[in-house]
Amino acid sequence: MFNQESLDFLSKFMMTSSPTGYESAAAEVFRGYTSQFCEQVRGDVMGNTIAVLNADAPFKVMLAGHYDEIGFQIVYISDDGLVYFRANGGIDKLNVPSSEVDILTPAGKVPGVIGKKPIHLLKEAERSKALELSDLWIDIGASSRAEAEKMVSVGDYIAMRSNFKMLNGNRFISKGTDDKIGAFIVAEALKKLSSRKLAVGVYGVGTVQEEVGLRGATVSAFGIDPAAAITLDVGFATDLPDIPKKQYGDISLGSGAILTRSCDNNRIWGQMLRDSAAKYNIPYQESAAHRATGGTDTAAIQLTRAGVATALISIPNRYMHSQVEMCDLRDAESAVDIIVETISAMTGKENFEL
């Protein structure tokens, strides 16, 4: 089980606001935590964080989890002081109306609510349609453009109101679970590995701008030039009504991390992870993808330079891209243990050529 220090870090990390392109709050927490046990912790021009163990080792293994989250950005302020916005990442329009948000400004957070026309005033045909974002606005309590512009500006980033709550011991909800849970696992794996004798260098990266094209992973992987990499992200839990297991597999919260077989998962590297799980009786679940997933940092890292042996470890997630994403700590523990035991056993002479 994670100790109290780890759980305090998780809570603090999840409560940060880090919409894609404005991840500095999450980066600060991640850097502060990993600097306690890593030899080097540095940032880069995009906002990635690279935390390093055994930096002198020529054989490098990269761990990556992105700490950016979906959000919005201001595009227009109306004469009556209402704020209009665009999506920043993959927004589910059905989840947006009536949400509480924070607009992130140089002077601090400005609270607001996403408003729409009341249901009583909607025409019958309008009531059954998902609203476009252009039909919504953010109300920050201003009565005019001049008043609003004293608080916010065009271009300011917007995050859903921060939240974190434990449910029933192991499960928790947060609007930032995708993918702060992955970056959390990177940090926890580094912490455990810091007490092991390592034959390889380990580069734990909190990546940015994953939600708009895997951009932070592209840059950080090029700079690190690892031989192998493990990406941590969330995957779809299918233990809910009306999700066809015949199409998406049988994935449950609390049954272990997900190991994926797909074109962007090196078979040798993936088998090493499975062998470690079997050796140490670490629970995990299997997922199959008929093509390269493309939706996680794995794809960008794999195609870096002359190629990297990559593997994706996913954490089952309910209600993805909502304000109440749900994960289970037992799945995160499974991921940490698989990573730690696999890397601890490496000699630095591994060959991943197929």
Coordinates of C-alpha atoms in Angstrom, one line a residue:
M1 CA 0.0 0.0 0.0
F2 CA 1.1 3.6 -0.6
N3 CA 2.2 5.3 2.6
Q4 CA 0.8 8.6 3.8
E5 CA 3.6 10.7 2.2
S6 CA 2.6 9.2 -1.2
L7 CA -1.1 9.7 -0.6
D8 CA -0.5 13.4 0.4
F9 CA 1.5 13.9 -2.8
L10 CA -1.4 12.3 -4.8
S11 CA -3.9 14.6 -3.2
K12 CA -1.9 17.7 -3.7
F13 CA -1.0 16.7 -7.3
M14 CA -4.6 16.0 -8.2
M15 CA -5.7 19.3 -6.8
T16 CA -3.5 21.3 -9.2
S17 CA -4.9 22.9 -12.3
S18 CA -2.8 22.1 -15.4
P19 CA -4.7 22.6 -18.7
T20 CA -2.6 21.8 -21.7
G21 CA -0.1 24.5 -22.3
Y22 CA -0.3 25.8 -18.8
E23 CA 1.0 23.0 -16.6
S24 CA 3.3 25.0 -14.3
A25 CA 1.3 24.2 -11.1
A26 CA 1.5 20.5 -11.6
A27 CA 5.1 20.7 -12.6
E28 CA 6.0 22.5 -9.4
V29 CA 4.4 19.8 -7.3
F30 CA 6.0 17.0 -9.3
R31 CA 9.4 18.6 -9.2
G32 CA 9.2 19.3 -5.5
Y33 CA 8.4 15.7 -4.7
T34 CA 10.9 13.9 -7.0
S35 CA 13.7 16.2 -5.9
Q36 CA 13.7 14.5 -2.5
F37 CA 15.0 11.2 -4.0
C38 CA 16.4 11.9 -7.5
E39 CA 19.9 12.9 -8.4
Q40 CA 18.7 15.5 -10.9
V41 CA 15.4 17.2 -11.5
R42 CA 15.1 19.6 -14.4
G43 CA 12.6 21.3 -16.6
D44 CA 12.7 22.2 -20.3
V45 CA 11.4 25.0 -22.5
M46 CA 8.0 23.2 -22.9
G47 CA 7.4 22.5 -19.2
N48 CA 8.3 18.8 -19.1
T49 CA 10.0 17.6 -16.0
I50 CA 12.9 15.1 -16.2
A51 CA 13.9 13.4 -12.9
V52 CA 16.9 11.2 -13.1
L53 CA 18.4 8.2 -11.2
N54 CA 21.9 6.8 -12.0
A55 CA 22.6 9.5 -14.6
D56 CA 26.0 8.2 -15.5
A57 CA 24.7 4.8 -16.9
P58 CA 24.9 4.6 -20.7
F59 CA 21.8 2.5 -21.0
K60 CA 18.7 4.7 -20.4
V61 CA 15.2 3.8 -19.6
M62 CA 12.5 6.5 -19.8
L63 CA 9.3 6.5 -17.8
A64 CA 6.6 9.0 -19.0
G65 CA 3.2 10.1 -17.6
H66 CA 1.6 13.4 -18.7
Y67 CA 0.4 15.9 -16.2
D68 CA -1.6 18.1 -18.6
E69 CA -5.3 17.9 -18.5
I70 CA -8.2 18.9 -20.8
G71 CA -9.6 22.4 -20.4
F72 CA -10.5 25.6 -22.3
Q73 CA -9.1 28.9 -23.4
I74 CA -10.7 32.4 -23.6
V75 CA -11.4 33.6 -27.1
Y76 CA -13.8 36.5 -26.6
I77 CA -15.3 38.7 -23.9
S78 CA -18.7 40.1 -24.7
D79 CA -20.1 43.6 -23.9
D80 CA -22.2 42.2 -21.1
G81 CA -19.1 40.6 -19.4
L82 CA -19.6 37.0 -20.4
V83 CA -16.6 34.9 -21.4
Y84 CA -16.6 32.7 -24.5
F85 CA -14.1 29.9 -24.9
R86 CA -12.7 27.2 -27.1
A87 CA -11.8 23.5 -26.2
N88 CA -8.3 22.8 -25.2
G89 CA -8.0 19.0 -25.7
G90 CA -10.7 16.4 -26.2
I91 CA -13.8 17.9 -24.5
D92 CA -17.0 15.9 -24.0
K93 CA -19.6 18.5 -24.8
L94 CA -22.3 16.6 -22.8
N95 CA -20.3 17.2 -19.5
V96 CA -19.7 20.9 -19.9
P97 CA -22.8 22.9 -19.0
S98 CA -23.2 24.0 -15.4
S99 CA -19.6 23.2 -14.6
E100 CA -17.6 25.2 -12.2
V101 CA -14.2 26.4 -13.6
D102 CA -11.2 28.4 -12.7
I103 CA -9.6 30.9 -15.1
L104 CA -5.9 30.9 -14.7
T105 CA -4.5 34.5 -14.8
P106 CA -1.1 36.0 -13.9
A107 CA -2.8 37.4 -10.8
G108 CA -4.3 34.0 -9.7
K109 CA -7.5 32.0 -10.3
V110 CA -10.8 33.7 -11.2
P111 CA -13.8 31.4 -10.5
G112 CA -16.7 31.1 -12.9
V113 CA -19.5 28.9 -14.0
I114 CA -20.3 27.6 -17.5
G115 CA -23.8 28.9 -18.3
K116 CA -26.4 28.2 -21.0
K117 CA -30.0 29.1 -21.7
P118 CA -32.3 27.6 -19.0
I119 CA -34.1 24.4 -19.9
H120 CA -37.5 26.2 -19.4
L121 CA -36.6 28.6 -22.3
L122 CA -35.4 25.9 -24.7
K123 CA -37.5 24.8 -27.6
E124 CA -38.6 21.1 -27.6
A125 CA -36.1 20.2 -30.3
E126 CA -33.2 21.9 -28.5
R127 CA -33.7 19.9 -25.3
S128 CA -32.5 16.6 -26.8
K129 CA -29.3 18.1 -28.5
A130 CA -25.8 18.3 -27.1
L131 CA -24.9 22.0 -27.1
E132 CA -22.0 23.3 -29.0
L133 CA -19.4 25.1 -27.0
S134 CA -20.2 28.3 -29.0
D135 CA -23.7 28.1 -27.3
L136 CA -22.1 28.3 -23.9
W137 CA -20.3 31.0 -21.9
I138 CA -18.5 31.5 -18.6
D139 CA -20.1 33.8 -16.1
I140 CA -17.5 35.4 -13.7
G141 CA -20.0 37.8 -12.2
A142 CA -19.0 40.7 -14.3
S143 CA -21.6 43.1 -15.6
S144 CA -19.6 44.6 -18.5
R145 CA -16.6 43.9 -20.7
A146 CA -14.6 46.6 -18.9
E147 CA -15.3 44.9 -15.6
A148 CA -14.5 41.4 -16.9
E149 CA -11.2 42.6 -18.5
K150 CA -10.0 43.8 -15.1
M151 CA -10.1 40.1 -14.1
V152 CA -9.4 38.0 -17.2
S153 CA -7.9 38.4 -20.7
V154 CA -8.3 36.7 -24.1
G155 CA -5.9 33.8 -24.2
D156 CA -6.2 32.9 -20.5
Y157 CA -6.4 29.2 -19.9
I158 CA -9.3 27.6 -18.1
A159 CA -9.5 24.5 -15.9
M160 CA -12.3 22.6 -14.4
R161 CA -12.6 23.3 -10.6
S162 CA -10.0 21.2 -8.8
N163 CA -11.3 18.2 -6.9
F164 CA -10.0 15.0 -5.3
K165 CA -12.0 12.6 -3.1
M166 CA -11.3 9.1 -1.9
L167 CA -14.2 6.6 -2.2
N168 CA -14.5 3.4 -0.3
G169 CA -10.8 3.1 0.6
N170 CA -9.1 2.4 -2.7
R171 CA -11.0 4.3 -5.4
F172 CA -10.9 8.0 -5.9
I173 CA -12.3 10.7 -8.2
S174 CA -10.7 13.8 -9.7
K175 CA -11.0 15.9 -12.9
G176 CA -7.2 15.4 -13.3
T177 CA -6.9 11.7 -13.2
D178 CA -6.1 11.6 -16.9
D179 CA -3.2 11.5 -16.6
K180 CA -1.9 12.7 -13.2
I181 CA -2.3 9.2 -12.0
G182 CA 0.3 8.2 -14.7
A183 CA 2.8 10.9 -13.6
F184 CA 2.1 9.9 -10.0
I185 CA 3.2 6.3 -10.8
V186 CA 6.3 7.6 -12.5
A187 CA 7.2 9.5 -9.3
E188 CA 6.4 6.6 -7.0
A189 CA 8.5 4.2 -9.2
L190 CA 11.4 6.6 -9.0
K191 CA 11.1 6.8 -5.2
K192 CA 11.2 3.0 -4.9
L193 CA 14.0 2.6 -7.4
S194 CA 16.1 5.2 -5.6
S195 CA 16.8 2.6 -2.9
R196 CA 17.8 -0.1 -5.4
K197 CA 21.2 -0.7 -7.0
L198 CA 20.6 0.1 -10.6
A199 CA 22.6 -1.0 -13.7
V200 CA 20.6 1.4 -15.9
G201 CA 19.8 5.1 -15.9
V202 CA 16.2 5.9 -15.2
Y203 CA 14.6 9.1 -16.6
G204 CA 11.2 9.8 -15.1
V205 CA 9.4 12.4 -17.2
G206 CA 6.2 14.3 -16.4
T207 CA 5.2 15.3 -19.9
V208 CA 3.1 18.2 -21.2
Q209 CA 0.7 18.8 -24.1
E210 CA -0.2 15.2 -24.5
E211 CA -3.8 16.1 -25.0
V212 CA -3.1 18.1 -28.1
G213 CA -0.7 15.8 -29.9
L214 CA 1.9 14.1 -27.7
R215 CA 4.1 17.1 -27.9
G216 CA 6.0 17.1 -24.6
A217 CA 6.9 13.4 -25.0
T218 CA 8.2 14.0 -28.5
V219 CA 10.7 16.7 -27.3
S220 CA 11.7 14.9 -24.0
A221 CA 12.3 11.5 -25.7
F222 CA 14.5 13.1 -28.4
G223 CA 16.6 14.8 -25.7
I224 CA 17.0 11.7 -23.5
D225 CA 17.5 9.2 -26.3
P226 CA 16.4 6.2 -24.3
A227 CA 16.9 2.6 -25.3
A228 CA 13.5 1.6 -23.8
A229 CA 10.6 3.5 -22.4
I230 CA 7.4 2.8 -20.4
T231 CA 4.5 5.1 -20.8
L232 CA 1.9 5.4 -18.0
D233 CA -1.6 6.5 -19.0
V234 CA -5.3 5.7 -18.3
G235 CA -7.3 3.1 -20.2
F236 CA -11.0 2.4 -20.4
A237 CA -12.5 0.4 -17.6
T238 CA -15.3 -1.8 -19.1
D239 CA -16.9 -2.9 -15.8
L240 CA -19.9 -0.6 -16.4
P241 CA -23.3 -1.1 -18.1
D242 CA -23.5 -1.0 -21.9
I243 CA -19.8 -1.2 -22.6
P244 CA -19.3 -4.2 -24.9
K245 CA -16.5 -6.4 -23.7
K246 CA -16.4 -8.2 -27.0
Q247 CA -15.2 -4.9 -28.5
Y248 CA -13.1 -3.3 -25.7
G249 CA -12.0 -6.3 -23.5
D250 CA -12.7 -7.1 -19.9
I251 CA -11.0 -4.5 -17.8
S252 CA -12.0 -3.8 -14.2
L253 CA -11.0 -1.3 -11.5
G254 CA -8.9 -2.9 -8.8
S255 CA -7.8 -5.9 -10.8
G256 CA -4.3 -4.6 -11.7
A257 CA -2.7 -2.4 -14.3
I258 CA -3.3 -3.0 -18.0
L259 CA -0.5 -4.3 -20.2
T260 CA -1.2 -3.8 -23.9
R261 CA -0.2 -5.7 -27.0
S262 CA -0.2 -3.5 -30.1
C263 CA 2.1 -2.2 -32.8
D264 CA 3.6 0.5 -30.5
N265 CA 4.5 -2.0 -27.8
N266 CA 7.8 -3.9 -28.3
R267 CA 7.2 -7.6 -27.8
I268 CA 10.5 -8.3 -26.0
W269 CA 10.1 -5.4 -23.6
G270 CA 6.4 -6.2 -23.0
Q271 CA 7.3 -9.8 -22.2
M272 CA 9.9 -8.6 -19.6
L273 CA 7.1 -6.7 -17.9
R274 CA 4.8 -9.8 -17.9
D275 CA 7.6 -12.0 -16.6
S276 CA 8.3 -9.6 -13.7
A277 CA 4.6 -9.6 -12.8
A278 CA 4.5 -13.4 -12.9
K279 CA 7.6 -13.8 -10.8
Y280 CA 6.4 -11.5 -8.1
N281 CA 2.7 -12.4 -8.3
I282 CA 1.8 -8.8 -9.3
P283 CA -1.8 -8.7 -10.7
Y284 CA -2.3 -7.2 -14.1
Q285 CA -4.8 -7.2 -17.0
E286 CA -4.4 -7.7 -20.7
S287 CA -5.5 -5.5 -23.5
A288 CA -5.3 -5.9 -27.2
A289 CA -5.1 -3.3 -29.9
H290 CA -5.2 -4.2 -33.6
R291 CA -3.1 -1.1 -34.6
A292 CA -0.8 1.4 -33.0
T293 CA -2.8 3.2 -30.3
G294 CA -1.6 6.6 -31.3
G295 CA -3.5 8.2 -28.4
T296 CA -0.8 8.0 -25.8
D297 CA 2.8 9.3 -25.5
T298 CA 3.9 5.7 -26.3
A299 CA 3.5 6.4 -30.0
A300 CA 5.6 9.5 -30.0
I301 CA 8.4 8.0 -28.0
Q302 CA 8.6 4.8 -30.1
L303 CA 9.3 6.9 -33.2
T304 CA 12.0 9.0 -31.7
R305 CA 15.3 9.1 -33.6
A306 CA 16.0 5.6 -34.8
G307 CA 13.3 4.1 -32.6
V308 CA 12.7 3.2 -29.0
A309 CA 11.5 -0.1 -27.4
T310 CA 8.2 1.1 -25.9
A311 CA 5.6 -0.4 -23.6
L312 CA 2.3 1.1 -22.4
I313 CA 1.0 0.4 -18.9
S314 CA -2.5 1.8 -18.4
I315 CA -4.6 2.4 -15.3
P316 CA -8.3 1.5 -15.6
N317 CA -10.4 4.7 -15.6
R318 CA -14.1 5.2 -15.4
Y319 CA -15.8 8.4 -16.8
M320 CA -12.8 9.5 -18.8
H321 CA -12.6 13.2 -19.8
S322 CA -15.1 14.2 -17.1
Q323 CA -14.9 16.0 -13.8
V324 CA -15.3 12.7 -11.9
E325 CA -12.8 10.3 -13.5
M326 CA -12.4 7.3 -11.2
C327 CA -9.3 5.1 -10.6
D328 CA -8.2 2.5 -8.1
L329 CA -5.1 2.8 -6.0
R330 CA -4.5 -1.0 -6.3
D331 CA -4.0 -0.6 -10.0
A332 CA -1.5 2.1 -9.5
E333 CA 0.4 -0.1 -7.0
S334 CA 0.4 -2.9 -9.5
A335 CA 2.0 -0.6 -12.1
V336 CA 4.6 0.7 -9.7
D337 CA 5.6 -2.8 -8.7
I338 CA 5.9 -4.1 -12.2
I339 CA 8.1 -1.2 -13.2
V340 CA 10.3 -1.4 -10.2
E341 CA 10.9 -5.1 -10.4
T342 CA 11.5 -5.0 -14.1
I343 CA 14.0 -2.2 -14.1
S344 CA 15.8 -3.5 -10.9
A345 CA 16.5 -6.8 -12.8
M346 CA 18.0 -5.1 -15.9
T347 CA 21.7 -5.4 -16.7
G348 CA 22.1 -2.7 -19.2
K349 CA 22.9 -5.2 -21.9
E350 CA 19.3 -5.9 -23.0
N351 CA 18.6 -6.1 -26.7
F352 CA 15.1 -5.3 -28.0
E353 CA 15.6 -6.0 -31.7
L354 CA 12.8 -8.2 -33.2

